[in-house]
PDB file of C-alpha atoms and ligand atoms in Angstrom:
ATOM      1  CA  UNK A   1    -103.612 -80.124  95.686  1.00  0.00           C
ATOM      2  CA  UNK A   2    -104.637 -76.594  94.696  1.00  0.00           C
ATOM      3  CA  UNK A   3    -104.793 -75.811  90.973  1.00  0.00           C
ATOM      4  CA  UNK A   4    -102.991 -72.591  89.969  1.00  0.00           C
ATOM      5  CA  UNK A   5    -104.351 -70.531  87.076  1.00  0.00           C
ATOM      6  CA  UNK A   6    -101.845 -69.177  84.561  1.00  0.00           C
ATOM      7  CA  UNK A   7    -103.092 -67.176  81.544  1.00  0.00           C
ATOM      8  CA  UNK A   8    -102.811 -70.023  79.052  1.00  0.00           C
ATOM      9  CA  UNK A   9    -103.099 -73.141  81.219  1.00  0.00           C
ATOM     10  CA  UNK A  10    -103.595 -74.523  84.698  1.00  0.00           C
ATOM     11  CA  UNK A  11    -100.802 -75.847  86.874  1.00  0.00           C
ATOM     12  CA  UNK A  12    -101.018 -78.510  89.557  1.00  0.00           C
ATOM     13  CA  UNK A  13     -98.149 -78.588  92.090  1.00  0.00           C
ATOM     14  CA  UNK A  14     -96.652 -82.040  92.751  1.00  0.00           C
ATOM     15  CA  UNK A  15     -95.233 -81.447  96.231  1.00  0.00           C
ATOM     16  CA  UNK A  16     -94.616 -78.725  98.798  1.00  0.00           C
ATOM     17  CA  UNK A  17     -91.036 -78.151  97.685  1.00  0.00           C
ATOM     18  CA  UNK A  18     -90.898 -78.202  93.886  1.00  0.00           C
ATOM     19  CA  UNK A  19     -92.478 -79.674  90.785  1.00  0.00           C
ATOM     20  CA  UNK A  20     -95.772 -79.113  88.985  1.00  0.00           C
ATOM     21  CA  UNK A  21     -97.788 -80.476  86.107  1.00  0.00           C
ATOM     22  CA  UNK A  22     -99.067 -78.205  83.357  1.00  0.00           C
ATOM     23  CA  UNK A  23    -102.563 -79.315  82.427  1.00  0.00           C
ATOM     24  CA  UNK A  24    -104.299 -79.296  79.070  1.00  0.00           C
ATOM     25  CA  UNK A  25    -101.696 -78.070  76.640  1.00  0.00           C
ATOM     26  CA  UNK A  26    -100.655 -79.505  73.306  1.00  0.00           C
ATOM     27  CA  UNK A  27     -97.017 -78.677  72.559  1.00  0.00           C
ATOM     28  CA  UNK A  28     -97.774 -78.899  68.839  1.00  0.00           C
ATOM     29  CA  UNK A  29    -100.037 -75.879  69.189  1.00  0.00           C
ATOM     30  CA  UNK A  30     -98.053 -73.438  71.281  1.00  0.00           C
ATOM     31  CA  UNK A  31     -97.023 -69.928  70.252  1.00  0.00           C
ATOM     32  CA  UNK A  32     -94.376 -67.604  71.693  1.00  0.00           C
ATOM     33  CA  UNK A  33     -96.592 -66.253  74.456  1.00  0.00           C
ATOM     34  CA  UNK A  34     -97.607 -69.755  75.610  1.00  0.00           C
ATOM     35  CA  UNK A  35     -93.927 -70.749  75.522  1.00  0.00           C
ATOM     36  CA  UNK A  36     -93.054 -67.723  77.670  1.00  0.00           C
ATOM     37  CA  UNK A  37     -95.596 -68.896  80.228  1.00  0.00           C
ATOM     38  CA  UNK A  38     -94.251 -72.462  80.141  1.00  0.00           C
ATOM     39  CA  UNK A  39     -90.818 -70.964  80.869  1.00  0.00           C
ATOM     40  CA  UNK A  40     -92.331 -68.964  83.729  1.00  0.00           C
ATOM     41  CA  UNK A  41     -93.836 -72.134  85.223  1.00  0.00           C
ATOM     42  CA  UNK A  42     -90.432 -73.827  84.821  1.00  0.00           C
ATOM     43  CA  UNK A  43     -88.748 -71.019  86.793  1.00  0.00           C
ATOM     44  CA  UNK A  44     -91.570 -71.003  89.378  1.00  0.00           C
ATOM     45  CA  UNK A  45     -91.577 -74.786  89.977  1.00  0.00           C
ATOM     46  CA  UNK A  46     -88.069 -75.920  88.850  1.00  0.00           C
ATOM     47  CA  UNK A  47     -89.519 -79.127  87.333  1.00  0.00           C
ATOM     48  CA  UNK A  48     -92.568 -79.217  85.118  1.00  0.00           C
ATOM     49  CA  UNK A  49     -94.417 -82.207  83.752  1.00  0.00           C
ATOM     50  CA  UNK A  50     -96.503 -81.928  80.589  1.00  0.00           C
ATOM     51  CA  UNK A  51     -98.656 -85.054  80.161  1.00  0.00           C
ATOM     52  CA  UNK A  52    -100.252 -86.548  77.020  1.00  0.00           C
ATOM     53  CA  UNK A  53     -97.995 -85.242  74.272  1.00  0.00           C
ATOM     54  CA  UNK A  54     -97.767 -86.653  70.785  1.00  0.00           C
ATOM     55  CA  UNK A  55     -94.622 -85.293  69.128  1.00  0.00           C
ATOM     56  CA  UNK A  56     -92.493 -86.712  66.337  1.00  0.00           C
ATOM     57  CA  UNK A  57     -88.721 -86.487  66.971  1.00  0.00           C
ATOM     58  CA  UNK A  58     -88.629 -83.422  64.665  1.00  0.00           C
ATOM     59  CA  UNK A  59     -91.419 -81.713  66.621  1.00  0.00           C
ATOM     60  CA  UNK A  60     -89.809 -82.639  69.948  1.00  0.00           C
ATOM     61  CA  UNK A  61     -86.492 -81.206  68.776  1.00  0.00           C
ATOM     62  CA  UNK A  62     -88.184 -78.033  67.512  1.00  0.00           C
ATOM     63  CA  UNK A  63     -89.726 -77.625  70.984  1.00  0.00           C
ATOM     64  CA  UNK A  64     -86.280 -78.255  72.526  1.00  0.00           C
ATOM     65  CA  UNK A  65     -84.695 -75.574  70.346  1.00  0.00           C
ATOM     66  CA  UNK A  66     -87.153 -72.991  71.724  1.00  0.00           C
ATOM     67  CA  UNK A  67     -85.225 -73.347  75.006  1.00  0.00           C
ATOM     68  CA  UNK A  68     -81.780 -72.663  73.559  1.00  0.00           C
ATOM     69  CA  UNK A  69     -78.831 -74.411  72.009  1.00  0.00           C
ATOM     70  CA  UNK A  70     -78.609 -78.177  72.408  1.00  0.00           C
ATOM     71  CA  UNK A  71     -76.018 -79.541  74.863  1.00  0.00           C
ATOM     72  CA  UNK A  72     -74.366 -82.853  73.871  1.00  0.00           C
ATOM     73  CA  UNK A  73     -73.759 -85.529  76.480  1.00  0.00           C
ATOM     74  CA  UNK A  74     -70.182 -86.672  75.919  1.00  0.00           C
ATOM     75  CA  UNK A  75     -70.487 -90.329  76.977  1.00  0.00           C
ATOM     76  CA  UNK A  76     -73.389 -91.568  74.833  1.00  0.00           C
ATOM     77  CA  UNK A  77     -74.431 -91.294  71.205  1.00  0.00           C
ATOM     78  CA  UNK A  78     -77.784 -89.801  70.291  1.00  0.00           C
ATOM     79  CA  UNK A  79     -80.320 -91.304  67.925  1.00  0.00           C
ATOM     80  CA  UNK A  80     -78.918 -91.983  64.471  1.00  0.00           C
ATOM     81  CA  UNK A  81     -81.702 -89.932  62.859  1.00  0.00           C
ATOM     82  CA  UNK A  82     -81.561 -87.145  65.509  1.00  0.00           C
ATOM     83  CA  UNK A  83     -78.149 -87.064  67.250  1.00  0.00           C
ATOM     84  CA  UNK A  84     -79.402 -84.266  69.549  1.00  0.00           C
ATOM     85  CA  UNK A  85     -81.831 -86.736  71.158  1.00  0.00           C
ATOM     86  CA  UNK A  86     -80.317 -89.225  73.595  1.00  0.00           C
ATOM     87  CA  UNK A  87     -82.283 -92.437  73.986  1.00  0.00           C
ATOM     88  CA  UNK A  88     -82.259 -93.562  77.604  1.00  0.00           C
ATOM     89  CA  UNK A  89     -83.058 -97.239  77.427  1.00  0.00           C
ATOM     90  CA  UNK A  90     -83.171-100.039  79.956  1.00  0.00           C
ATOM     91  CA  UNK A  91     -84.328-103.347  78.527  1.00  0.00           C
ATOM     92  CA  UNK A  92     -85.622-106.452  80.273  1.00  0.00           C
ATOM     93  CA  UNK A  93     -82.028-107.784  80.517  1.00  0.00           C
ATOM     94  CA  UNK A  94     -80.072-104.621  81.351  1.00  0.00           C
ATOM     95  CA  UNK A  95     -78.879-104.353  84.925  1.00  0.00           C
ATOM     96  CA  UNK A  96     -78.304-100.590  85.256  1.00  0.00           C
ATOM     97  CA  UNK A  97     -80.676 -97.668  84.838  1.00  0.00           C
ATOM     98  CA  UNK A  98     -78.940 -94.569  83.469  1.00  0.00           C
ATOM     99  CA  UNK A  99     -79.218 -91.722  86.004  1.00  0.00           C
ATOM    100  CA  UNK A 100     -79.653 -93.999  89.039  1.00  0.00           C
ATOM    101  CA  UNK A 101     -77.656 -91.662  91.293  1.00  0.00           C
ATOM    102  CA  UNK A 102     -78.380 -88.133  92.547  1.00  0.00           C
ATOM    103  CA  UNK A 103     -76.900 -85.668  90.081  1.00  0.00           C
ATOM    104  CA  UNK A 104     -77.389 -82.443  88.167  1.00  0.00           C
ATOM    105  CA  UNK A 105     -76.959 -83.166  84.463  1.00  0.00           C
ATOM    106  CA  UNK A 106     -73.579 -82.366  82.964  1.00  0.00           C
ATOM    107  CA  UNK A 107     -72.265 -80.502  86.028  1.00  0.00           C
ATOM    108  CA  UNK A 108     -68.799 -81.754  85.026  1.00  0.00           C
ATOM    109  CA  UNK A 109     -68.895 -79.847  81.725  1.00  0.00           C
ATOM    110  CA  UNK A 110     -67.587 -76.306  81.391  1.00  0.00           C
ATOM    111  CA  UNK A 111     -71.002 -74.891  80.501  1.00  0.00           C
ATOM    112  CA  UNK A 112     -73.524 -77.318  82.009  1.00  0.00           C
ATOM    113  CA  UNK A 113     -77.001 -77.738  80.550  1.00  0.00           C
ATOM    114  CA  UNK A 114     -79.492 -75.347  82.115  1.00  0.00           C
ATOM    115  CA  UNK A 115     -82.432 -77.606  81.350  1.00  0.00           C
ATOM    116  CA  UNK A 116     -83.144 -81.222  80.517  1.00  0.00           C
ATOM    117  CA  UNK A 117     -86.294 -82.547  78.913  1.00  0.00           C
ATOM    118  CA  UNK A 118     -87.278 -86.185  78.980  1.00  0.00           C
ATOM    119  CA  UNK A 119     -90.090 -87.661  76.907  1.00  0.00           C
ATOM    120  CA  UNK A 120     -91.616 -91.044  77.851  1.00  0.00           C
ATOM    121  CA  UNK A 121     -91.623 -93.515  74.944  1.00  0.00           C
ATOM    122  CA  UNK A 122     -92.106 -96.878  76.704  1.00  0.00           C
ATOM    123  CA  UNK A 123     -92.758 -97.381  80.397  1.00  0.00           C
ATOM    124  CA  UNK A 124     -92.635-100.360  82.738  1.00  0.00           C
ATOM    125  CA  UNK A 125     -95.999-101.500  84.184  1.00  0.00           C
ATOM    126  CA  UNK A 126     -95.047 -99.864  87.506  1.00  0.00           C
ATOM    127  CA  UNK A 127     -92.065 -97.896  88.821  1.00  0.00           C
ATOM    128  CA  UNK A 128     -89.351 -96.100  86.871  1.00  0.00           C
ATOM    129  CA  UNK A 129     -90.281 -92.748  88.468  1.00  0.00           C
ATOM    130  CA  UNK A 130     -87.818 -89.855  88.647  1.00  0.00           C
ATOM    131  CA  UNK A 131     -87.100 -88.046  91.928  1.00  0.00           C
ATOM    132  CA  UNK A 132     -86.148 -84.372  91.986  1.00  0.00           C
ATOM    133  CA  UNK A 133     -84.547 -82.417  94.844  1.00  0.00           C
ATOM    134  CA  UNK A 134     -84.845 -78.664  95.381  1.00  0.00           C
ATOM    135  CA  UNK A 135     -81.379 -77.086  95.641  1.00  0.00           C
ATOM    136  CA  UNK A 136     -82.774 -73.692  96.700  1.00  0.00           C
ATOM    137  CA  UNK A 137     -84.203 -75.238  99.852  1.00  0.00           C
ATOM    138  CA  UNK A 138     -80.953 -77.145 100.347  1.00  0.00           C
ATOM    139  CA  UNK A 139     -79.128 -73.783 100.346  1.00  0.00           C
ATOM    140  CA  UNK A 140     -81.709 -71.865 102.400  1.00  0.00           C
ATOM    141  CA  UNK A 141     -81.649 -74.416 105.229  1.00  0.00           C
ATOM    142  CA  UNK A 142     -77.865 -74.305 105.752  1.00  0.00           C
ATOM    143  CA  UNK A 143     -76.541 -72.295 108.697  1.00  0.00           C
ATOM    144  CA  UNK A 144     -75.305 -68.763 107.955  1.00  0.00           C
ATOM    145  CA  UNK A 145     -71.782 -69.888 108.819  1.00  0.00           C
ATOM    146  CA  UNK A 146     -71.892 -72.740 106.296  1.00  0.00           C
ATOM    147  CA  UNK A 147     -73.401 -70.408 103.658  1.00  0.00           C
ATOM    148  CA  UNK A 148     -70.498 -67.992 104.228  1.00  0.00           C
ATOM    149  CA  UNK A 149     -67.857 -70.682 103.914  1.00  0.00           C
ATOM    150  CA  UNK A 150     -69.392 -72.253 100.808  1.00  0.00           C
ATOM    151  CA  UNK A 151     -70.049 -68.854  99.251  1.00  0.00           C
ATOM    152  CA  UNK A 152     -66.371 -68.394  98.502  1.00  0.00           C
ATOM    153  CA  UNK A 153     -65.381 -71.847  97.241  1.00  0.00           C
ATOM    154  CA  UNK A 154     -65.424 -73.819  94.030  1.00  0.00           C
ATOM    155  CA  UNK A 155     -66.170 -77.505  93.745  1.00  0.00           C
ATOM    156  CA  UNK A 156     -64.490 -79.923  91.381  1.00  0.00           C
ATOM    157  CA  UNK A 157     -67.065 -81.784  89.283  1.00  0.00           C
ATOM    158  CA  UNK A 158     -65.972 -84.944  87.477  1.00  0.00           C
ATOM    159  CA  UNK A 159     -67.707 -86.911  84.702  1.00  0.00           C
ATOM    160  CA  UNK A 160     -69.487 -90.231  85.120  1.00  0.00           C
ATOM    161  CA  UNK A 161     -66.798 -92.434  83.629  1.00  0.00           C
ATOM    162  CA  UNK A 162     -63.619 -91.327  85.448  1.00  0.00           C
ATOM    163  CA  UNK A 163     -65.704 -91.346  88.622  1.00  0.00           C
ATOM    164  CA  UNK A 164     -67.387 -94.683  87.848  1.00  0.00           C
ATOM    165  CA  UNK A 165     -70.542 -92.920  89.009  1.00  0.00           C
ATOM    166  CA  UNK A 166     -72.858 -95.071  86.961  1.00  0.00           C
ATOM    167  CA  UNK A 167     -72.358 -98.725  86.152  1.00  0.00           C
ATOM    168  CA  UNK A 168     -72.525 -98.091  82.414  1.00  0.00           C
ATOM    169  CA  UNK A 169     -71.497-101.683  81.638  1.00  0.00           C
ATOM    170  CA  UNK A 170     -74.952-102.682  82.919  1.00  0.00           C
ATOM    171  CA  UNK A 171     -76.636-100.252  80.497  1.00  0.00           C
ATOM    172  CA  UNK A 172     -75.724-102.388  77.477  1.00  0.00           C
ATOM    173  CA  UNK A 173     -78.584-101.176  75.315  1.00  0.00           C
ATOM    174  CA  UNK A 174     -77.356 -97.582  75.293  1.00  0.00           C
ATOM    175  CA  UNK A 175     -74.842 -96.461  72.688  1.00  0.00           C
ATOM    176  CA  UNK A 176     -71.734 -95.407  74.580  1.00  0.00           C
ATOM    177  CA  UNK A 177     -69.032 -93.241  73.087  1.00  0.00           C
ATOM    178  CA  UNK A 178     -65.638 -91.975  74.099  1.00  0.00           C
ATOM    179  CA  UNK A 179     -65.832 -88.278  75.077  1.00  0.00           C
ATOM    180  CA  UNK A 180     -62.712 -87.646  72.968  1.00  0.00           C
ATOM    181  CA  UNK A 181     -61.421 -84.115  73.514  1.00  0.00           C
ATOM    182  CA  UNK A 182     -64.480 -82.920  75.483  1.00  0.00           C
ATOM    183  CA  UNK A 183     -63.338 -81.791  78.929  1.00  0.00           C
ATOM    184  CA  UNK A 184     -65.121 -83.943  81.518  1.00  0.00           C
ATOM    185  CA  UNK A 185     -63.972 -82.318  84.766  1.00  0.00           C
ATOM    186  CA  UNK A 186     -64.247 -78.717  85.792  1.00  0.00           C
ATOM    187  CA  UNK A 187     -64.621 -76.297  88.699  1.00  0.00           C
ATOM    188  CA  UNK A 188     -67.821 -74.375  89.468  1.00  0.00           C
ATOM    189  CA  UNK A 189     -68.899 -72.277  92.460  1.00  0.00           C
ATOM    190  CA  UNK A 190     -70.747 -74.517  94.934  1.00  0.00           C
ATOM    191  CA  UNK A 191     -73.262 -71.745  95.567  1.00  0.00           C
ATOM    192  CA  UNK A 192     -74.782 -70.269  92.426  1.00  0.00           C
ATOM    193  CA  UNK A 193     -77.268 -67.490  91.853  1.00  0.00           C
ATOM    194  CA  UNK A 194     -79.982 -68.519  89.425  1.00  0.00           C
ATOM    195  CA  UNK A 195     -79.971 -66.047  86.528  1.00  0.00           C
ATOM    196  CA  UNK A 196     -83.790 -65.899  86.274  1.00  0.00           C
ATOM    197  CA  UNK A 197     -85.087 -66.263  89.838  1.00  0.00           C
ATOM    198  CA  UNK A 198     -82.019 -64.583  91.424  1.00  0.00           C
ATOM    199  CA  UNK A 199     -82.270 -67.174  94.230  1.00  0.00           C
ATOM    200  CA  UNK A 200     -79.169 -68.931  95.508  1.00  0.00           C
ATOM    201  CA  UNK A 201     -78.855 -72.688  95.062  1.00  0.00           C
ATOM    202  CA  UNK A 202     -76.453 -75.288  96.379  1.00  0.00           C
ATOM    203  CA  UNK A 203     -74.799 -76.818  93.302  1.00  0.00           C
ATOM    204  CA  UNK A 204     -74.289 -80.349  94.556  1.00  0.00           C
ATOM    205  CA  UNK A 205     -74.692 -83.868  93.228  1.00  0.00           C
ATOM    206  CA  UNK A 206     -72.811 -87.073  92.565  1.00  0.00           C
ATOM    207  CA  UNK A 207     -70.312 -85.360  90.256  1.00  0.00           C
ATOM    208  CA  UNK A 208     -69.012 -83.024  93.007  1.00  0.00           C
ATOM    209  CA  UNK A 209     -65.883 -84.671  94.390  1.00  0.00           C
ATOM    210  CA  UNK A 210     -63.614 -82.028  95.935  1.00  0.00           C
ATOM    211  CA  UNK A 211     -63.611 -78.497  97.275  1.00  0.00           C
ATOM    212  CA  UNK A 212     -60.876 -76.468  95.642  1.00  0.00           C
ATOM    213  CA  UNK A 213     -58.100 -75.537  98.069  1.00  0.00           C
ATOM    214  CA  UNK A 214     -59.018 -78.189 100.660  1.00  0.00           C
ATOM    215  CA  UNK A 215     -57.455 -81.622 101.073  1.00  0.00           C
ATOM    216  CA  UNK A 216     -59.548 -84.631 100.116  1.00  0.00           C
ATOM    217  CA  UNK A 217     -59.743 -85.527 103.824  1.00  0.00           C
ATOM    218  CA  UNK A 218     -61.215 -82.093 104.570  1.00  0.00           C
ATOM    219  CA  UNK A 219     -63.602 -81.803 101.643  1.00  0.00           C
ATOM    220  CA  UNK A 220     -65.021 -85.358 101.474  1.00  0.00           C
ATOM    221  CA  UNK A 221     -66.975 -85.178 104.777  1.00  0.00           C
ATOM    222  CA  UNK A 222     -68.321 -81.707 103.876  1.00  0.00           C
ATOM    223  CA  UNK A 223     -69.456 -82.891 100.446  1.00  0.00           C
ATOM    224  CA  UNK A 224     -70.942 -86.069 101.912  1.00  0.00           C
ATOM    225  CA  UNK A 225     -72.889 -83.932 104.380  1.00  0.00           C
ATOM    226  CA  UNK A 226     -74.124 -81.613 101.619  1.00  0.00           C
ATOM    227  CA  UNK A 227     -75.157 -84.557  99.426  1.00  0.00           C
ATOM    228  CA  UNK A 228     -77.154 -86.112 102.286  1.00  0.00           C
ATOM    229  CA  UNK A 229     -78.635 -82.756 103.374  1.00  0.00           C
ATOM    230  CA  UNK A 230     -79.728 -81.827  99.832  1.00  0.00           C
ATOM    231  CA  UNK A 231     -81.792 -84.977  99.386  1.00  0.00           C
ATOM    232  CA  UNK A 232     -83.862 -84.747 102.575  1.00  0.00           C
ATOM    233  CA  UNK A 233     -87.423 -85.989 101.909  1.00  0.00           C
ATOM    234  CA  UNK A 234     -88.761 -82.470 102.566  1.00  0.00           C
ATOM    235  CA  UNK A 235     -86.870 -81.163  99.530  1.00  0.00           C
ATOM    236  CA  UNK A 236     -88.128 -83.792  97.084  1.00  0.00           C
ATOM    237  CA  UNK A 237     -90.885 -84.432  94.587  1.00  0.00           C
ATOM    238  CA  UNK A 238     -91.571 -87.674  92.780  1.00  0.00           C
ATOM    239  CA  UNK A 239     -92.491 -87.559  89.116  1.00  0.00           C
ATOM    240  CA  UNK A 240     -94.677 -90.485  88.068  1.00  0.00           C
ATOM    241  CA  UNK A 241     -94.447 -91.053  84.338  1.00  0.00           C
ATOM    242  CA  UNK A 242     -97.436 -91.669  82.095  1.00  0.00           C
ATOM    243  CA  UNK A 243     -97.390 -92.489  78.360  1.00  0.00           C
ATOM    244  CA  UNK A 244     -96.588 -89.368  76.327  1.00  0.00           C
ATOM    245  CA  UNK A 245     -95.476 -87.309  79.337  1.00  0.00           C
ATOM    246  CA  UNK A 246     -92.603 -84.847  79.056  1.00  0.00           C
ATOM    247  CA  UNK A 247     -90.740 -83.550  82.102  1.00  0.00           C
ATOM    248  CA  UNK A 248     -88.478 -80.500  81.927  1.00  0.00           C
ATOM    249  CA  UNK A 249     -86.178 -79.698  84.813  1.00  0.00           C
ATOM    250  CA  UNK A 250     -83.814 -76.905  85.726  1.00  0.00           C
ATOM    251  CA  UNK A 251     -80.330 -78.308  86.364  1.00  0.00           C
ATOM    252  CA  UNK A 252     -79.261 -75.006  87.956  1.00  0.00           C
ATOM    253  CA  UNK A 253     -81.490 -75.480  90.996  1.00  0.00           C
ATOM    254  CA  UNK A 254     -82.384 -79.198  91.115  1.00  0.00           C
ATOM    255  CA  UNK A 255     -80.779 -82.591  91.098  1.00  0.00           C
ATOM    256  CA  UNK A 256     -82.529 -85.827  90.176  1.00  0.00           C
ATOM    257  CA  UNK A 257     -82.426 -89.600  90.554  1.00  0.00           C
ATOM    258  CA  UNK A 258     -83.851 -92.220  88.179  1.00  0.00           C
ATOM    259  CA  UNK A 259     -85.481 -94.890  90.362  1.00  0.00           C
ATOM    260  CA  UNK A 260     -84.431 -98.373  89.235  1.00  0.00           C
ATOM    261  CA  UNK A 261     -87.283-100.506  90.609  1.00  0.00           C
ATOM    262  CA  UNK A 262     -88.523-102.230  87.440  1.00  0.00           C
ATOM    263  CA  UNK A 263     -86.050-105.046  86.887  1.00  0.00           C
ATOM    264  CA  UNK A 264     -87.119-107.340  84.040  1.00  0.00           C
ATOM    265  CA  UNK A 265     -89.157-104.601  82.319  1.00  0.00           C
ATOM    266  CA  UNK A 266     -88.394-102.078  79.619  1.00  0.00           C
ATOM    267  CA  UNK A 267     -88.229 -98.275  79.943  1.00  0.00           C
ATOM    268  CA  UNK A 268     -87.337 -96.014  77.001  1.00  0.00           C
ATOM    269  CA  UNK A 269     -87.127 -92.223  77.170  1.00  0.00           C
ATOM    270  CA  UNK A 270     -85.917 -89.475  74.840  1.00  0.00           C
ATOM    271  CA  UNK A 271     -83.720 -86.820  76.413  1.00  0.00           C
ATOM    272  CA  UNK A 272     -82.721 -83.383  75.143  1.00  0.00           C
ATOM    273  CA  UNK A 273     -80.371 -81.187  77.162  1.00  0.00           C
ATOM    274  CA  UNK A 274     -80.226 -77.418  76.676  1.00  0.00           C
ATOM    275  CA  UNK A 275     -76.969 -75.522  77.016  1.00  0.00           C
ATOM    276  CA  UNK A 276     -76.756 -73.039  79.888  1.00  0.00           C
ATOM    277  CA  UNK A 277     -75.431 -69.540  80.129  1.00  0.00           C
ATOM    278  CA  UNK A 278     -71.703 -69.074  80.409  1.00  0.00           C
ATOM    279  CA  UNK A 279     -70.541 -70.480  83.708  1.00  0.00           C
ATOM    280  CA  UNK A 280     -69.941 -69.500  86.439  1.00  0.00           C
ATOM    281  CA  UNK A 281     -72.709 -67.119  87.434  1.00  0.00           C
TER     282      UNK A 281
HETATM  283  C1  SIN B   1     -81.311 -88.629  83.619  1.00  0.00           C
HETATM  284  O1  SIN B   1     -80.615 -88.722  84.610  1.00  0.00           O
HETATM  285  O2  SIN B   1     -81.144 -87.733  82.801  1.00  0.00           O
HETATM  286  C2  SIN B   1     -82.412 -89.630  83.372  1.00  0.00           C
HETATM  287  C3  SIN B   1     -83.508 -89.575  84.353  1.00  0.00           C
HETATM  288  C4  SIN B   1     -84.536 -90.648  84.136  1.00  0.00           C
HETATM  289  O3  SIN B   1     -84.361 -91.490  83.246  1.00  0.00           O
HETATM  290  O4  SIN B   1     -85.524 -90.654  84.854  1.00  0.00           O
END
C-alpha cells in the first residue's frame, strides 16, 4: 500500500476505510510539533498503530497525558502502581477476552473517552488481533431518510455489567471492581459531529440498547440493523499486533472488537483511555 509522507514521519494505510501505521518514530523522543502531527494522523485515519515502542509505565502515561485527561473505566481496577493504566489480560486458562464484542469504549458514560491507547506487553503466537470499524462510512452510506430520522434522536447506552455484554466471569485474571456511584447508563445523540474533522459519525456499538422515545419493539430492530450495517467488511481494518506496538483509536468515529482466537495462550495489553469533550456534540 502507498506510503504517505508527513513532515516528521511516514504513514502506511492499513485498509481502504480506516487505520494506518506510523513508521519510524520513537515516542520517547517526540516534541510538541511531532505530537501535533501524530494527532493529525489520528484524525486523518481514526486508528493509528505505532510499532516498536519501548516505554516504561511512567513514559507511557506521560504520552497518554499529552492527549488529555485520563478517563477511568468503572468496572475494572488499574495497575496498582499506575491506576490510570488498565491491564487487559487473558491467560492460558481464562475463557473470555475483554472487548470481544463490537463497541465504542465507555459510550455508556456521561463523557465518553475520545481516545483509547493500547500497548502490547505479551502476545499469543498467532491471533489476538483487534478489528476496527469506520463509523463515518457507516453514517455516509445510510439513506437520506434514515439520516434524517436518526439525526434527531438519542440512544440509550448501558454499561457492560447491567447489559451482561461481556462474560466478565471468564476474564478471571482481570481485577474487577464495583462502579460504585459512577453512572453507567446515559443518553447520547446517535449521530454525532466529530469536533476535529467536522464529519458526522453513527455512534453505535454493543452498548446502544434503545432509541429514546421509541418502544423497545420499535427501536431494537433499528439498532440491530445499524449494528450489522456498521460492521460491514468494507468499513473495517484489522490491526495485527507486534511486540511493543501501540494502537490509538478515536472512539468518536470508530468501534472495535478484540478477536478471541488464541485459546490456551496469553495476551497482556496496557490500556489508557482519554476523556472526551463535554457530551453531546
Ligand atoms: C478494548 O476493547 O479496549 C480492548 C481491545 C483489545 O484488547 O484488542
